Coordinates of C-alpha atoms and ligand atoms in Angstrom, one line a residue:
M24 CA 0.0 -0.1 -0.1
A25 CA 1.3 3.4 -1.0
A26 CA 0.0 6.5 1.2
G27 CA -1.4 9.1 -1.3
G28 CA -0.7 12.5 -1.8
A29 CA 0.5 15.3 0.1
G30 CA -1.4 17.7 2.7
R31 CA -4.6 16.3 4.7
G32 CA -4.1 12.8 3.4
A33 CA -0.6 12.4 4.3
S34 CA -1.1 14.1 7.8
L35 CA -3.8 11.5 8.3
V36 CA -1.7 8.6 7.6
E37 CA 0.8 10.1 9.9
A38 CA -1.8 10.3 12.5
I39 CA -2.9 6.8 12.1
R40 CA 1.0 5.7 12.1
M41 CA 1.6 7.5 15.5
L42 CA -1.8 6.2 17.0
Y43 CA -0.7 2.7 16.0
L44 CA 2.6 3.3 17.6
L45 CA 1.2 4.6 20.9
S46 CA -1.3 2.0 20.8
R47 CA 0.8 -0.9 19.9
K48 CA 2.5 -1.2 23.5
L49 CA -1.1 -1.6 24.8
L50 CA -2.1 -4.0 22.2
F51 CA 1.0 -6.2 23.0
R52 CA -0.2 -6.3 26.6
L53 CA -3.5 -7.9 25.8
D54 CA -3.5 -11.5 24.7
P55 CA -3.0 -11.8 20.8
E56 CA -6.5 -12.7 20.0
A57 CA -8.1 -9.9 22.2
A58 CA -5.8 -7.4 20.6
H59 CA -7.0 -8.5 17.1
G60 CA -10.6 -8.1 18.5
V61 CA -9.7 -4.6 19.6
A62 CA -8.3 -3.8 16.1
M63 CA -11.2 -5.4 14.4
R64 CA -13.7 -3.1 16.4
V65 CA -11.7 0.1 15.3
I66 CA -11.6 -0.9 11.6
A67 CA -15.3 -1.8 11.6
G68 CA -16.1 1.4 13.1
V69 CA -14.2 3.2 10.5
G70 CA -16.2 1.1 7.8
A71 CA -19.2 2.1 9.4
L72 CA -19.0 6.0 9.3
P73 CA -19.0 7.2 5.7
P74 CA -17.1 10.6 6.2
L75 CA -14.3 8.8 8.1
R76 CA -14.2 6.0 5.7
A77 CA -13.9 8.3 2.8
A78 CA -11.2 10.3 4.5
V79 CA -9.1 7.2 5.3
A80 CA -9.6 5.9 1.8
A81 CA -8.5 9.1 0.2
A82 CA -5.4 9.2 2.6
Y83 CA -4.6 5.5 1.4
A84 CA -5.6 5.8 -2.3
V85 CA -3.0 3.9 -4.4
P86 CA -1.9 6.3 -7.0
D87 CA -1.2 4.8 -10.6
A88 CA -2.2 1.4 -9.3
E89 CA -2.3 -0.9 -12.2
P90 CA -5.1 -3.3 -12.4
V91 CA -4.9 -7.0 -12.9
E92 CA -7.4 -9.2 -14.6
A93 CA -7.3 -12.7 -13.6
F94 CA -9.8 -15.4 -13.6
G95 CA -12.3 -13.1 -15.2
L96 CA -12.1 -10.5 -12.4
R97 CA -10.6 -7.2 -12.4
F98 CA -8.4 -6.5 -9.4
P99 CA -7.7 -2.7 -8.9
N100 CA -4.2 -3.4 -7.6
R101 CA -2.1 -6.4 -6.5
V102 CA -2.4 -6.2 -2.9
G103 CA -5.1 -8.0 -1.0
L104 CA -6.1 -9.2 2.6
A105 CA -6.1 -13.1 2.9
A106 CA -8.6 -15.1 4.7
G107 CA -8.5 -15.3 8.3
Y108 CA -8.4 -11.6 9.3
D109 CA -11.8 -10.8 8.8
K110 CA -13.7 -14.0 9.6
D111 CA -17.2 -12.8 10.2
G112 CA -17.1 -9.9 7.5
E113 CA -17.4 -7.4 9.8
G114 CA -14.5 -5.2 8.8
W115 CA -14.2 -5.3 5.2
R116 CA -15.6 -1.8 4.3
G117 CA -13.0 -0.4 6.7
L118 CA -10.3 -2.8 5.4
A119 CA -11.0 -1.5 1.9
A120 CA -10.5 2.1 3.1
L121 CA -6.9 1.1 3.8
G122 CA -6.2 0.2 0.0
F123 CA -6.5 -3.4 -0.1
G124 CA -7.8 -4.2 -3.7
H125 CA -9.2 -7.3 -2.6
I126 CA -10.3 -8.9 0.4
E127 CA -11.2 -12.4 1.2
V128 CA -13.7 -12.7 4.0
G129 CA -13.7 -15.9 6.3
T130 CA -13.1 -18.9 6.6
V131 CA -17.0 -18.8 6.9
T132 CA -18.7 -22.2 8.3
P133 CA -22.5 -22.9 7.8
E134 CA -23.2 -22.5 11.4
P135 CA -21.8 -20.8 14.2
Q136 CA -19.0 -22.6 16.0
P137 CA -16.4 -21.7 18.7
G138 CA -13.2 -23.2 17.2
N139 CA -10.4 -24.8 19.2
P140 CA -10.3 -24.1 22.7
R141 CA -8.2 -20.8 23.9
P142 CA -5.2 -19.8 23.9
R143 CA -4.8 -20.7 20.1
V144 CA -3.0 -17.8 18.9
F145 CA 0.7 -17.1 20.0
R146 CA 3.0 -14.2 19.3
L147 CA 6.7 -15.1 18.5
E148 CA 7.6 -11.4 19.3
S149 CA 11.3 -11.7 18.5
Q150 CA 10.6 -13.1 15.2
R151 CA 7.7 -10.6 14.4
S152 CA 5.3 -13.4 13.6
L153 CA 2.5 -15.4 14.8
I154 CA 1.2 -19.0 15.4
N155 CA -2.3 -19.5 14.8
R156 CA -4.4 -22.7 15.3
M157 CA -8.0 -21.2 15.7
G158 CA -9.9 -23.6 13.8
F159 CA -12.4 -21.6 12.0
P160 CA -14.3 -19.8 14.8
G161 CA -16.9 -17.8 13.7
R162 CA -20.6 -16.6 13.8
G163 CA -21.9 -18.7 10.9
A164 CA -23.1 -18.1 7.4
A165 CA -26.3 -16.3 7.7
Y166 CA -24.4 -13.7 10.0
V167 CA -21.6 -13.3 7.7
A168 CA -24.0 -13.0 4.7
K169 CA -25.8 -10.0 6.6
Q170 CA -22.5 -8.4 6.7
L171 CA -21.8 -8.6 3.2
R172 CA -25.2 -7.1 1.8
G173 CA -25.2 -3.4 0.9
P174 CA -23.2 -1.1 -1.1
R175 CA -19.5 -2.0 -1.9
P176 CA -16.5 0.3 -2.3
A177 CA -16.0 0.9 -6.1
G178 CA -13.7 -1.6 -7.8
L179 CA -13.2 -3.9 -4.7
V180 CA -13.2 -7.6 -5.3
L181 CA -14.7 -9.6 -2.5
G182 CA -13.8 -13.1 -1.9
V183 CA -15.4 -15.5 0.7
N184 CA -13.5 -18.3 1.9
I185 CA -15.7 -21.1 2.9
G186 CA -14.9 -24.2 5.2
K187 CA -16.8 -27.1 6.8
Q188 CA -18.1 -27.4 10.2
K189 CA -15.9 -29.2 12.6
S190 CA -18.7 -31.5 13.5
T191 CA -19.5 -32.6 10.1
P192 CA -18.1 -35.9 8.9
L193 CA -15.7 -35.9 6.0
D194 CA -17.9 -37.9 3.9
E195 CA -20.7 -35.3 4.2
A196 CA -18.5 -32.4 4.0
V197 CA -19.8 -32.0 0.2
H198 CA -23.2 -30.8 1.6
D199 CA -21.4 -27.9 3.8
Y200 CA -19.5 -26.5 0.7
Q201 CA -22.6 -26.7 -1.5
E202 CA -24.7 -24.9 1.1
L203 CA -22.0 -22.4 1.3
I204 CA -22.0 -21.8 -2.3
D205 CA -25.4 -21.1 -2.5
V206 CA -25.4 -18.5 0.1
F207 CA -22.3 -16.8 -0.9
A208 CA -22.3 -16.9 -4.8
P209 CA -24.6 -14.0 -5.3
L210 CA -22.8 -11.8 -2.4
A211 CA -19.0 -12.4 -3.7
D212 CA -16.9 -12.0 -6.6
Y213 CA -15.1 -15.4 -5.9
L214 CA -15.1 -18.3 -3.6
A215 CA -12.2 -20.1 -2.1
V216 CA -12.8 -23.9 -0.9
N217 CA -10.5 -24.2 2.1
I218 CA -9.2 -27.8 2.4
S219 CA -5.8 -26.9 3.7
S220 CA -6.3 -25.2 7.1
P221 CA -4.2 -27.8 9.6
N222 CA -6.6 -26.5 12.4
T223 CA -9.8 -28.7 11.7
P224 CA -9.3 -32.2 12.2
G225 CA -9.2 -34.3 9.1
L226 CA -9.8 -31.3 6.8
R227 CA -6.9 -32.1 4.9
R228 CA -7.9 -35.5 3.9
L229 CA -10.2 -33.8 1.6
Q230 CA -7.4 -33.4 -0.6
E231 CA -7.0 -37.2 -0.9
P232 CA -8.2 -38.2 -4.7
G233 CA -11.3 -40.2 -3.3
F234 CA -12.7 -37.1 -1.6
L235 CA -11.5 -34.4 -3.8
A236 CA -13.2 -35.8 -7.0
G237 CA -16.4 -35.8 -5.3
L238 CA -16.2 -32.3 -3.9
L239 CA -14.8 -30.9 -6.9
G240 CA -17.5 -32.4 -8.9
A241 CA -20.1 -31.3 -6.6
V242 CA -18.5 -27.7 -6.7
A243 CA -18.7 -27.5 -10.3
S244 CA -22.1 -28.7 -10.9
R245 CA -23.4 -26.2 -8.2
R246 CA -21.7 -23.7 -10.0
G247 CA -23.4 -24.6 -13.3
E248 CA -26.8 -24.5 -11.7
L249 CA -25.8 -21.1 -10.1
A250 CA -24.6 -19.5 -13.3
D251 CA -28.1 -20.3 -14.7
R252 CA -29.7 -18.9 -11.8
L253 CA -27.6 -15.7 -11.5
G254 CA -27.7 -15.3 -15.4
R255 CA -23.9 -15.1 -15.3
P256 CA -21.5 -17.7 -16.2
V257 CA -18.6 -18.7 -14.0
P258 CA -15.6 -19.7 -15.8
V259 CA -13.3 -22.6 -15.5
L260 CA -10.5 -21.6 -17.6
E261 CA -9.9 -18.5 -19.7
R262 CA -6.9 -18.0 -22.0
R263 CA -5.8 -15.2 -24.3
Y264 CA -3.8 -16.1 -27.4
A265 CA -2.3 -14.1 -30.1
V266 CA -3.9 -15.1 -33.5
A267 CA -0.7 -14.6 -35.1
S268 CA 0.7 -17.7 -33.6
F269 CA -1.7 -20.0 -35.1
A270 CA -2.4 -21.2 -38.5
D271 CA -6.1 -21.2 -38.2
F272 CA -9.0 -21.3 -35.6
S273 CA -9.0 -25.1 -35.3
A274 CA -5.2 -25.0 -34.2
M275 CA -5.9 -22.4 -31.6
L276 CA -9.1 -24.2 -30.0
A277 CA -6.8 -27.4 -30.0
R278 CA -4.5 -25.4 -27.7
F279 CA -7.2 -24.3 -25.4
V280 CA -8.6 -27.7 -25.1
D281 CA -5.3 -29.3 -24.4
E282 CA -4.8 -26.7 -21.4
C283 CA -8.3 -27.3 -20.3
Q284 CA -7.6 -31.0 -20.0
A285 CA -4.2 -30.6 -18.4
Q286 CA -5.8 -28.4 -15.7
R287 CA -8.6 -30.9 -15.2
G288 CA -6.8 -34.0 -15.4
R289 CA -9.1 -35.8 -17.5
D290 CA -10.6 -35.4 -21.1
L291 CA -12.9 -32.7 -21.9
R292 CA -16.3 -33.2 -23.2
L293 CA -17.9 -30.4 -24.4
A294 CA -22.1 -30.3 -24.8
S295 CA -22.4 -27.1 -26.0
A296 CA -20.0 -24.2 -27.4
C297 CA -20.4 -20.7 -28.8
F298 CA -17.7 -18.7 -30.7
G299 CA -17.9 -14.9 -31.3
A300 CA -15.9 -13.7 -34.2
A301 CA -15.5 -10.5 -35.9
G302 CA -17.1 -11.0 -39.4
P303 CA -20.4 -11.4 -41.0
V304 CA -22.2 -14.7 -40.1
S305 CA -23.5 -16.6 -43.0
G306 CA -25.4 -20.0 -42.4
N307 CA -23.1 -21.7 -39.9
C308 CA -20.1 -20.1 -40.9
I309 CA -18.0 -16.6 -40.3
R310 CA -15.4 -15.3 -42.5
M311 CA -13.4 -13.2 -40.5
T312 CA -13.0 -9.7 -41.3
N313 CA -9.3 -8.9 -40.5
L314 CA -8.0 -12.5 -40.8
P315 CA -7.8 -15.1 -43.6
W316 CA -9.9 -17.5 -41.2
R317 CA -13.0 -19.0 -42.0
L318 CA -14.9 -20.8 -39.2
D319 CA -17.4 -23.5 -40.0
A320 CA -19.6 -24.8 -37.1
A321 CA -20.1 -28.4 -38.4
V322 CA -16.4 -28.6 -39.0
I323 CA -15.6 -27.6 -35.3
A324 CA -18.4 -29.8 -33.7
A325 CA -17.0 -32.8 -35.7
Q326 CA -13.2 -32.0 -35.1
F327 CA -13.7 -31.6 -31.3
G328 CA -16.9 -33.8 -30.6
I329 CA -19.0 -30.9 -29.4
G330 CA -22.8 -31.4 -29.1
R331 CA -23.7 -28.2 -30.5
V332 CA -21.8 -25.2 -31.8
R333 CA -23.3 -21.7 -32.4
L334 CA -21.3 -19.2 -34.1
V335 CA -22.1 -15.4 -33.7
N336 CA -20.8 -12.1 -34.8
D337 CA -18.7 -10.5 -32.1
F338 CA -20.9 -7.6 -31.4
E339 CA -24.0 -9.8 -31.0
A340 CA -21.9 -11.6 -28.3
A341 CA -21.2 -8.3 -26.8
A342 CA -24.7 -7.5 -26.8
V343 CA -25.9 -10.4 -25.1
G344 CA -22.9 -10.3 -22.8
V345 CA -24.4 -7.2 -21.3
E346 CA -26.9 -9.3 -19.4
A347 CA -24.1 -10.9 -17.5
L348 CA -22.2 -7.6 -16.5
G349 CA -21.7 -7.2 -12.7
P350 CA -21.5 -3.6 -11.0
G351 CA -17.8 -3.8 -11.2
D352 CA -17.6 -4.1 -15.0
I353 CA -19.1 -0.7 -15.8
T354 CA -18.5 3.0 -15.3
T355 CA -21.8 5.0 -15.3
L356 CA -21.6 8.3 -17.3
Q357 CA -25.3 8.9 -16.6
R358 CA -27.7 7.3 -14.4
G359 CA -30.9 8.2 -16.2
E360 CA -34.1 6.8 -15.6
P361 CA -33.8 3.4 -16.7
L362 CA -36.8 1.1 -17.5
P363 CA -37.0 -2.7 -17.0
Q364 CA -37.6 -4.4 -20.1
A365 CA -36.7 -1.5 -22.3
A366 CA -34.2 -1.5 -25.4
R367 CA -30.6 -1.4 -25.2
V368 CA -27.8 -0.3 -27.3
V369 CA -24.3 -1.4 -27.3
I370 CA -21.9 0.5 -29.4
G371 CA -18.0 0.2 -29.5
A372 CA -15.4 1.9 -31.5
G373 CA -12.2 0.0 -32.2
T374 CA -10.9 -1.0 -35.5
G375 CA -14.3 -0.1 -36.9
L376 CA -17.5 0.8 -35.3
G377 CA -19.8 -1.9 -33.9
V378 CA -23.5 -1.1 -33.1
A379 CA -26.1 -3.8 -31.8
Y380 CA -29.6 -3.2 -30.6
A381 CA -31.0 -5.4 -27.8
L382 CA -34.7 -5.4 -28.0
P383 CA -37.0 -6.8 -25.2
Q384 CA -38.8 -10.1 -26.3
G385 CA -40.5 -12.0 -23.5
K386 CA -37.9 -12.4 -20.6
R387 CA -34.8 -12.0 -22.9
Y388 CA -33.5 -10.0 -25.5
R389 CA -33.5 -10.1 -29.2
I390 CA -30.4 -8.8 -30.7
I391 CA -30.2 -6.9 -34.0
A392 CA -26.3 -6.5 -34.9
G393 CA -26.9 -4.8 -38.1
E394 CA -24.5 -2.1 -39.7
G395 CA -25.1 0.8 -37.6
G396 CA -21.3 1.9 -37.7
H397 CA -22.2 2.8 -41.6
A398 CA -24.9 5.1 -40.9
G399 CA -24.2 8.6 -42.2
F400 CA -21.8 11.0 -40.0
A401 CA -23.9 13.9 -38.9
P402 CA -22.1 17.0 -38.3
A403 CA -23.2 18.9 -35.1
D404 CA -21.5 22.3 -35.1
D405 CA -19.1 24.3 -37.7
E406 CA -16.1 22.4 -37.0
Q407 CA -17.6 19.0 -37.5
M408 CA -19.1 20.5 -40.8
R409 CA -15.6 21.2 -42.0
L410 CA -14.3 17.7 -40.8
W411 CA -17.2 16.5 -42.8
Q412 CA -16.2 18.4 -46.0
A413 CA -12.6 17.3 -45.7
L414 CA -13.6 13.7 -45.4
H415 CA -16.1 13.9 -48.2
A416 CA -13.3 15.3 -50.4
Q417 CA -11.4 12.4 -49.7
L418 CA -13.9 9.6 -49.3
G419 CA -17.1 10.5 -50.9
R420 CA -20.0 9.5 -48.7
V421 CA -18.7 9.9 -45.0
S422 CA -20.0 7.3 -42.4
V423 CA -19.8 7.4 -38.7
E424 CA -17.2 4.9 -38.7
H425 CA -14.9 6.9 -40.8
V426 CA -15.0 9.2 -37.8
V427 CA -15.6 7.3 -34.9
S428 CA -12.9 4.4 -34.9
G429 CA -9.2 4.1 -34.4
A430 CA -8.8 5.3 -38.1
G431 CA -11.2 8.1 -37.6
L432 CA -9.3 9.4 -34.6
A433 CA -6.3 9.5 -36.7
R434 CA -8.3 11.3 -39.7
I435 CA -9.5 13.7 -37.2
Y436 CA -6.0 14.5 -36.1
E437 CA -4.8 15.0 -39.7
F438 CA -7.9 17.2 -40.5
L439 CA -6.7 19.4 -37.4
C440 CA -3.2 19.5 -38.8
A441 CA -4.0 20.6 -42.3
G442 CA -2.9 24.0 -42.6
L443 CA -0.3 23.8 -40.2
P444 CA 3.2 24.7 -41.4
Q445 CA 5.8 22.1 -40.2
A446 CA 5.8 18.4 -39.7
T447 CA 6.4 17.8 -35.8
A448 CA 7.6 14.7 -33.9
S449 CA 4.2 14.1 -32.9
R450 CA 2.8 14.2 -36.4
E451 CA 5.2 11.5 -37.1
S452 CA 4.5 9.4 -34.3
V453 CA 0.8 9.4 -35.2
R454 CA 1.6 8.9 -38.9
S455 CA 3.3 5.6 -38.1
E456 CA 1.2 4.4 -35.0
G457 CA -2.3 6.1 -35.5
A458 CA -4.7 6.6 -32.8
A459 CA -3.0 5.0 -29.8
A460 CA -0.2 7.8 -30.4
I461 CA -2.9 10.3 -30.4
S462 CA -4.5 9.3 -27.1
R463 CA -1.0 8.7 -25.5
L464 CA -0.1 12.2 -26.6
A465 CA -3.2 13.7 -25.3
L466 CA -3.5 11.9 -22.0
E467 CA 0.4 11.6 -21.0
Q468 CA 1.8 14.7 -22.8
N469 CA -1.0 16.9 -23.0
D470 CA -0.1 17.7 -26.5
P471 CA -2.5 20.4 -27.5
L472 CA -3.3 19.2 -31.0
A473 CA -3.9 15.5 -29.8
C474 CA -6.0 16.9 -27.0
R475 CA -8.4 18.5 -29.5
A476 CA -8.5 15.7 -31.7
L477 CA -9.5 13.6 -28.8
D478 CA -12.2 15.9 -27.8
L479 CA -13.6 16.4 -31.2
F480 CA -13.6 12.3 -31.5
I481 CA -15.3 12.1 -28.3
A482 CA -18.0 14.6 -29.2
C483 CA -18.8 12.8 -32.3
Y484 CA -18.9 9.4 -30.3
G485 CA -21.3 10.9 -27.8
A486 CA -23.4 12.4 -30.8
A487 CA -23.4 9.0 -32.8
A488 CA -24.4 6.9 -29.3
G489 CA -27.0 9.4 -28.7
D490 CA -28.4 9.1 -32.4
H491 CA -28.7 5.2 -31.9
A492 CA -30.1 5.6 -28.6
L493 CA -32.8 7.9 -29.6
A494 CA -33.6 5.5 -32.7
V495 CA -34.8 2.7 -30.4
S496 CA -35.4 4.8 -27.1
A497 CA -32.8 3.1 -25.1
R498 CA -34.2 3.4 -21.7
G499 CA -32.9 -0.1 -20.9
G500 CA -29.4 1.5 -21.2
V501 CA -26.5 2.5 -23.8
Y502 CA -23.2 0.5 -23.0
V503 CA -20.1 2.2 -24.7
A504 CA -17.9 -1.0 -25.4
G505 CA -14.9 -1.6 -27.3
G506 CA -11.2 -0.8 -26.6
M507 CA -11.2 2.9 -27.2
A508 CA -13.5 3.7 -24.4
R509 CA -11.7 1.8 -21.9
K510 CA -8.4 3.4 -22.7
I511 CA -9.7 6.9 -22.5
L512 CA -12.2 6.6 -19.8
G513 CA -11.2 9.5 -17.7
R514 CA -11.6 11.9 -20.7
L515 CA -15.0 10.3 -21.8
A516 CA -16.2 10.8 -18.2
A517 CA -14.9 14.5 -18.4
G518 CA -18.5 15.5 -19.8
G519 CA -18.0 16.2 -23.7
F520 CA -19.3 12.7 -24.5
M521 CA -22.6 13.1 -22.3
A522 CA -23.0 16.7 -23.6
A523 CA -22.9 15.5 -27.1
F524 CA -25.3 12.4 -26.3
N525 CA -27.9 14.5 -24.9
A526 CA -27.8 17.5 -27.3
K527 CA -30.9 16.2 -29.5
G528 CA -32.5 19.6 -29.9
A529 CA -36.3 19.1 -29.1
H530 CA -35.4 15.5 -27.8
T531 CA -32.6 16.1 -25.3
H532 CA -35.0 15.4 -22.3
L533 CA -35.5 11.8 -23.9
N534 CA -31.7 11.3 -24.0
G535 CA -31.4 12.8 -20.6
R536 CA -33.4 9.7 -19.2
M537 CA -31.2 6.9 -20.7
P538 CA -28.7 5.3 -18.6
V539 CA -25.3 5.5 -20.1
H540 CA -22.6 3.0 -19.3
V541 CA -19.0 2.5 -20.3
V542 CA -18.1 -1.2 -20.3
T543 CA -14.6 -1.3 -18.6
T544 CA -14.4 -5.3 -18.7
E545 CA -12.6 -6.8 -21.8
R546 CA -14.5 -10.0 -21.4
L547 CA -18.1 -8.5 -22.6
G548 CA -17.9 -10.9 -25.9
L549 CA -16.7 -13.9 -23.8
L550 CA -19.4 -13.4 -21.5
G551 CA -22.0 -13.4 -24.0
A552 CA -20.6 -16.1 -26.1
A553 CA -20.6 -18.0 -22.5
L554 CA -24.4 -17.1 -22.2
I555 CA -25.3 -18.1 -25.6
A556 CA -23.7 -21.5 -25.3
A557 CA -25.1 -22.0 -22.0
R558 CA -28.8 -21.5 -23.2
G559 CA -28.1 -23.9 -26.2
Ligands
LIG23 C1 -4.7 -15.7 12.7 C2 -4.6 -16.2 11.4 C3 -6.0 -16.9 11.2 C4 -6.2 -17.3 9.7 N1 -7.2 -18.1 9.5 C5 -7.5 -18.4 8.3 C6 -8.7 -18.9 7.7 O1 -9.6 -18.8 8.4 N2 -8.9 -19.3 6.5 C7 -7.9 -19.5 5.7 O2 -7.9 -20.0 4.5 N3 -6.5 -18.8 6.2 C8 -6.3 -18.5 7.2 N4 -5.0 -18.0 7.5 C9 -4.0 -18.0 6.6 C10 -4.0 -16.9 5.7 O3 -5.1 -16.6 5.2 C11 -2.7 -16.8 5.0 O4 -2.6 -17.8 3.9 C12 -1.3 -17.0 5.9 O5 -1.6 -16.0 7.0 C13 -0.3 -16.5 5.0 O6 -0.2 -15.4 4.6 P1 0.9 -14.1 5.1 O7 2.1 -14.8 4.7 O8 0.5 -13.0 4.5 O9 0.3 -14.1 6.3 C14 -4.9 -17.3 8.7 C15 -3.8 -17.0 9.6 C16 -3.6 -16.2 10.4 C17 -2.2 -15.8 10.8

């Protein structure tokens, strides 16, 4: 953890450090477990008082933390708190304020239990360490679940570590874990199945193949059922591959299947699969737009022995993926007044501009992933009018994608450069690297021309999103996806995007009611493909 900033934050950190040094002597006079109890009560107190919690969180903010994506979760930084400290979920809000990116609550057992007889925690002062043999004392699942409900600090990843009741015989332990999965899956981002504590008699025997196969089988099947109930898939293995390393799609899929089998230690039998790929779908085939690859569902099914194979356009997968997004996967630009069962728009600038509409149909959505990116570019002011003229001279008809895409951002930059006398180093780097160089120059170096280009791009993006939203009265939400939005999130949230989104003349009040979110996870398409596969 790093103490953030100067001024008030730094002095609060210093005050907390002084308080700790003063109280340390006192705490060390107490029995170690009692000292832990006192510390927990203080931390829980901080967590329960929002203004104090906010001040502590500001003081301990982690500047320049690099988020990490693992197992489908986005961890805001690399430091988390392991299980055992906050056994009953009483202090996690206060602990989050100290800067932990993730917190694992527990170990939690189904019912309250006292744990091993005291004393059971021993200080080794000279070695600055501790021996613990607590044996899962705790207040039980129902109590902990209550502590975990309610608002969550933004970005925090919350895990729950689950363990069996001491009194449960080993051959019935599966039921304890299943029960705990049911309670905590809706509340936690991940669950850790504890079969390693040495302090519950026999627990480690669950690691023996005879027990483990049954336990993992039961956990996996419960996970499948929950994925259906919660409407979000729970992954077993995720991999990211560079397409350039493979001759074709089958070679890539073969690698994934091999890795899955190695991880599971047995053959993989796939009942159903869905693949999203960038390209038009025709029949059961996709010819990819930017790769010489052709995917054929029948060939894939036969080659890999998969019961059912669906191929979908990547933007269709993204539109379905919206149904599986969690609160940590989006940043809201406009709350609006959401309506249930209303149309949604997913729009995403990247290599091109993808647009999909999700229209309610019964309890689900029908996805229309058309060619919205090729709608005409509608200039909204004089500068955009001049941009249109410049592009029209080069391209003839100007589509939104000509402006709102990676190549579009580079075109905007060139348009702003026109008439400027000399070639600059920045201009050279934009010529060779394109959009990535413009956002880097704008966001890291505050280059004036790159900043203007990015802001003009954002205004055009907002206006286009607003037009599509208007077309279907998107009170179900507008989801801004695609790689570009994530990378320029700060600037998107600065106001230009929403101003352009809402500037719809007589219809401004309609757009103002539409919820608008930026999708911050890279897994939107993956989530959608998994849902489609699960639904068959
Ligand atoms: C007092 C104490 C209680 C713990 N209780 C649990 C527990 O309930 N569940 C668990 O999975 N691990 C428990 N652990 C283990 C920690 O989660 C962690 O794995 C261990 O302390 C090693 O990490 P460290 O080197 O950062 O301390 C406990 C550790 C300590 C010191």
